[in-house]
Amino acid sequence: MSSVTLTHLKNLKQRGEKITMLTCYDATFAHELSTAGVEMLLIGDTLGMILQGHDSTLPVRLEDMVYHTACVKRGNNGGFIIADLSFMTCCSPEQALHSSAQLMQAGAQMVKIEGGEWLCDTVRQLTRNGIPVCAHIGLTPQSVNVFGGFKVQGRDSHQAAALVDTAKKLEEAGAAMVLVEAVPASLGRTLSGAVSVPVIGIGAGPDTDGQVLVLHDMLGLSITGRSPKFVKNFMKGQDDIQGALKSYIAAVKDGSFPSAEHCYSE
Ligand code: KIV
């Protein structure tokens, strides 16, 4: 695949073509995903649960993120690489800048940061220093202890309006992408219409500009045997991993994933 850029991703949104993203933590899968045509590879801090066996993303260190970003960079064949700022690595604009610099130097082309409108100063600081930012809103797993569990967000109309307002403010501050997790499908649609940057959803319905899943989830691999409602096992009916990846890409592009069974209602 020719190298995916932020401009290309914005054009996809404008043309109404769905964007594909999967998490990725190592060189071999980076090669598999990018060769299959997955447009964005996310070194998510879910690596704390998926690779390290923790029960949350909180123990993940910046060094872990830098290490796995460098691994993905080495195997990547043109995918757009996004790396997470892990827990406690971005508590101030200055700390976020220092942490992001390490991720960008390891091979990231964008950093993802969890939170709300209080991130605006940080987004401005990173953007003005040449670091594109994806703002992760809705269910932000680093705040699982504040939420009291992994809970669907934006179900009541006040919360939903606040999330739309947050997305607009983050875009105004310079965020080049929004990722929204675990919200009703109707809110996913509203968010995509409210901002001009790509909105990528996970558990946010079929009408966001693109979709992301945790790689191991969509390959049917799980330590606990449980998976969230929004996960589909794309290995089913496929002979190999390339088959599963191609099936995911096709289902996102033609809008058949996520279907109603993978969506939250209001
Ligand atoms: O860390 C991660 O893998 C993520 C996805 C759940 C989107 O943020």
Short mmCIF file of N, CA, C and O and ligand atoms in Angstrom, two decimals, residues 21-25 42-50 57 65 84 112 114 136 139-142 179-181 200-202 212-215 217 230, ligand 1:
data_model
loop_
_atom_site.label_atom_id
_atom_site.label_comp_id
_atom_site.label_asym_id
_atom_site.label_seq_id
_atom_site.Cartn_x
_atom_site.Cartn_y
_atom_site.Cartn_z
N MET A 21 -8.86 0.93 11.07
CA MET A 21 -7.76 0.99 12.05
C MET A 21 -7.82 -0.28 12.89
O MET A 21 -8.93 -0.80 13.15
N LEU A 22 -6.65 -0.81 13.26
CA LEU A 22 -6.58 -1.92 14.23
C LEU A 22 -5.43 -1.64 15.17
O LEU A 22 -4.46 -0.94 14.80
N THR A 23 -5.49 -2.20 16.35
CA THR A 23 -4.32 -2.08 17.22
C THR A 23 -3.23 -3.00 16.69
O THR A 23 -3.51 -3.99 15.99
N CYS A 24 -2.00 -2.68 17.02
CA CYS A 24 -0.86 -3.44 16.51
C CYS A 24 0.30 -3.19 17.48
O CYS A 24 0.49 -2.05 17.90
N TYR A 25 1.01 -4.24 17.82
CA TYR A 25 2.04 -4.07 18.85
C TYR A 25 3.41 -4.58 18.44
O TYR A 25 4.36 -4.48 19.21
N LEU A 42 -2.60 1.24 15.37
CA LEU A 42 -2.60 1.92 16.67
C LEU A 42 -1.81 1.09 17.68
O LEU A 42 -2.19 -0.04 17.99
N ILE A 43 -0.71 1.66 18.17
CA ILE A 43 -0.02 1.02 19.29
C ILE A 43 -0.78 1.49 20.52
O ILE A 43 -0.52 2.56 21.08
N GLY A 44 -1.80 0.73 20.87
CA GLY A 44 -2.68 1.12 21.97
C GLY A 44 -2.08 0.67 23.29
O GLY A 44 -1.36 -0.34 23.36
N ASP A 45 -2.45 1.41 24.34
CA ASP A 45 -1.96 0.96 25.66
C ASP A 45 -2.74 -0.27 26.12
O ASP A 45 -2.45 -0.82 27.19
N THR A 46 -3.69 -0.75 25.31
CA THR A 46 -4.28 -2.07 25.57
C THR A 46 -3.20 -3.16 25.57
O THR A 46 -3.48 -4.27 26.00
N LEU A 47 -2.02 -2.82 25.11
CA LEU A 47 -0.94 -3.82 25.17
C LEU A 47 -0.71 -4.25 26.62
O LEU A 47 -0.21 -5.35 26.87
N GLY A 48 -1.08 -3.40 27.56
CA GLY A 48 -0.95 -3.77 28.98
C GLY A 48 -1.82 -4.97 29.32
O GLY A 48 -1.45 -5.81 30.15
N MET A 49 -2.99 -5.04 28.69
CA MET A 49 -3.88 -6.17 28.95
C MET A 49 -3.58 -7.33 27.99
O MET A 49 -3.50 -8.49 28.39
N ILE A 50 -3.38 -7.00 26.72
CA ILE A 50 -3.25 -8.02 25.67
C ILE A 50 -1.89 -8.73 25.73
O ILE A 50 -1.82 -9.95 25.63
N THR A 57 -5.16 -0.77 31.72
CA THR A 57 -4.03 -0.18 30.98
C THR A 57 -3.13 0.66 31.90
O THR A 57 -2.12 1.19 31.44
N MET A 65 5.53 1.76 25.58
CA MET A 65 4.91 2.32 24.37
C MET A 65 5.99 2.64 23.32
O MET A 65 5.80 2.40 22.13
N ASP A 84 -0.28 5.53 21.64
CA ASP A 84 -0.96 6.07 22.82
C ASP A 84 0.00 6.72 23.81
O ASP A 84 1.08 6.18 24.08
N LYS A 112 -2.09 9.57 20.51
CA LYS A 112 -3.48 9.57 20.99
C LYS A 112 -3.47 9.84 22.49
O LYS A 112 -2.63 9.28 23.21
N GLU A 114 -6.08 10.40 25.96
CA GLU A 114 -7.43 10.19 26.50
C GLU A 114 -7.85 11.38 27.35
O GLU A 114 -7.05 11.90 28.13
N HIS A 136 -9.00 10.97 22.33
CA HIS A 136 -9.82 9.78 22.65
C HIS A 136 -10.86 10.20 23.70
O HIS A 136 -10.49 10.55 24.82
N LEU A 139 -15.71 6.54 26.52
CA LEU A 139 -15.09 5.67 27.54
C LEU A 139 -13.58 5.74 27.36
O LEU A 139 -13.05 5.32 26.34
N THR A 140 -12.92 6.31 28.34
CA THR A 140 -11.46 6.43 28.29
C THR A 140 -10.90 5.49 29.35
O THR A 140 -10.97 5.78 30.56
N PRO A 141 -10.36 4.34 28.93
CA PRO A 141 -10.03 3.27 29.88
C PRO A 141 -9.02 3.66 30.98
O PRO A 141 -9.02 3.05 32.05
N GLN A 142 -8.20 4.69 30.73
CA GLN A 142 -7.27 5.09 31.80
C GLN A 142 -8.03 5.68 33.00
O GLN A 142 -7.50 5.79 34.09
N LEU A 179 -11.15 9.83 18.48
CA LEU A 179 -11.54 8.43 18.63
C LEU A 179 -12.58 8.38 19.73
O LEU A 179 -12.37 8.95 20.80
N VAL A 180 -13.71 7.77 19.45
CA VAL A 180 -14.77 7.72 20.45
C VAL A 180 -15.09 6.27 20.77
O VAL A 180 -15.26 5.44 19.88
N GLU A 181 -15.12 6.00 22.08
CA GLU A 181 -15.28 4.60 22.53
C GLU A 181 -16.57 4.44 23.34
O GLU A 181 -16.85 5.25 24.24
N ILE A 200 -13.14 8.17 14.55
CA ILE A 200 -13.00 6.72 14.50
C ILE A 200 -13.72 6.14 15.71
O ILE A 200 -13.50 6.59 16.84
N GLY A 201 -14.54 5.13 15.49
CA GLY A 201 -15.34 4.59 16.59
C GLY A 201 -14.93 3.18 16.98
O GLY A 201 -14.47 2.39 16.15
N ILE A 202 -15.12 2.90 18.26
CA ILE A 202 -15.04 1.52 18.76
C ILE A 202 -16.23 1.38 19.70
O ILE A 202 -16.33 2.09 20.70
N VAL A 212 -12.24 1.01 14.66
CA VAL A 212 -11.04 0.38 15.21
C VAL A 212 -11.48 -0.77 16.11
O VAL A 212 -12.54 -0.71 16.75
N LEU A 213 -10.68 -1.82 16.13
CA LEU A 213 -10.86 -2.91 17.11
C LEU A 213 -9.49 -3.28 17.65
O LEU A 213 -8.45 -3.01 17.00
N VAL A 214 -9.49 -3.93 18.78
CA VAL A 214 -8.26 -4.51 19.30
C VAL A 214 -7.98 -5.76 18.46
O VAL A 214 -8.85 -6.62 18.29
N LEU A 215 -6.77 -5.82 17.91
CA LEU A 215 -6.40 -6.90 16.97
C LEU A 215 -6.73 -8.29 17.52
O LEU A 215 -7.36 -9.11 16.84
N ASP A 217 -8.78 -9.22 19.78
CA ASP A 217 -10.24 -9.43 19.89
C ASP A 217 -10.81 -9.88 18.55
O ASP A 217 -11.59 -10.82 18.48
N PHE A 230 -19.15 -4.93 21.27
CA PHE A 230 -18.81 -4.38 19.95
C PHE A 230 -17.80 -5.21 19.17
O PHE A 230 -17.43 -4.87 18.04
O1 KIV B 1 -5.47 1.32 23.67
C1 KIV B 1 -6.19 0.92 22.75
O2 KIV B 1 -5.98 -0.13 22.16
C2 KIV B 1 -7.32 1.75 22.37
C3 KIV B 1 -8.40 1.09 21.58
C4 KIV B 1 -9.35 0.44 22.53
C5 KIV B 1 -9.08 2.01 20.68
O3 KIV B 1 -7.39 2.89 22.70
#
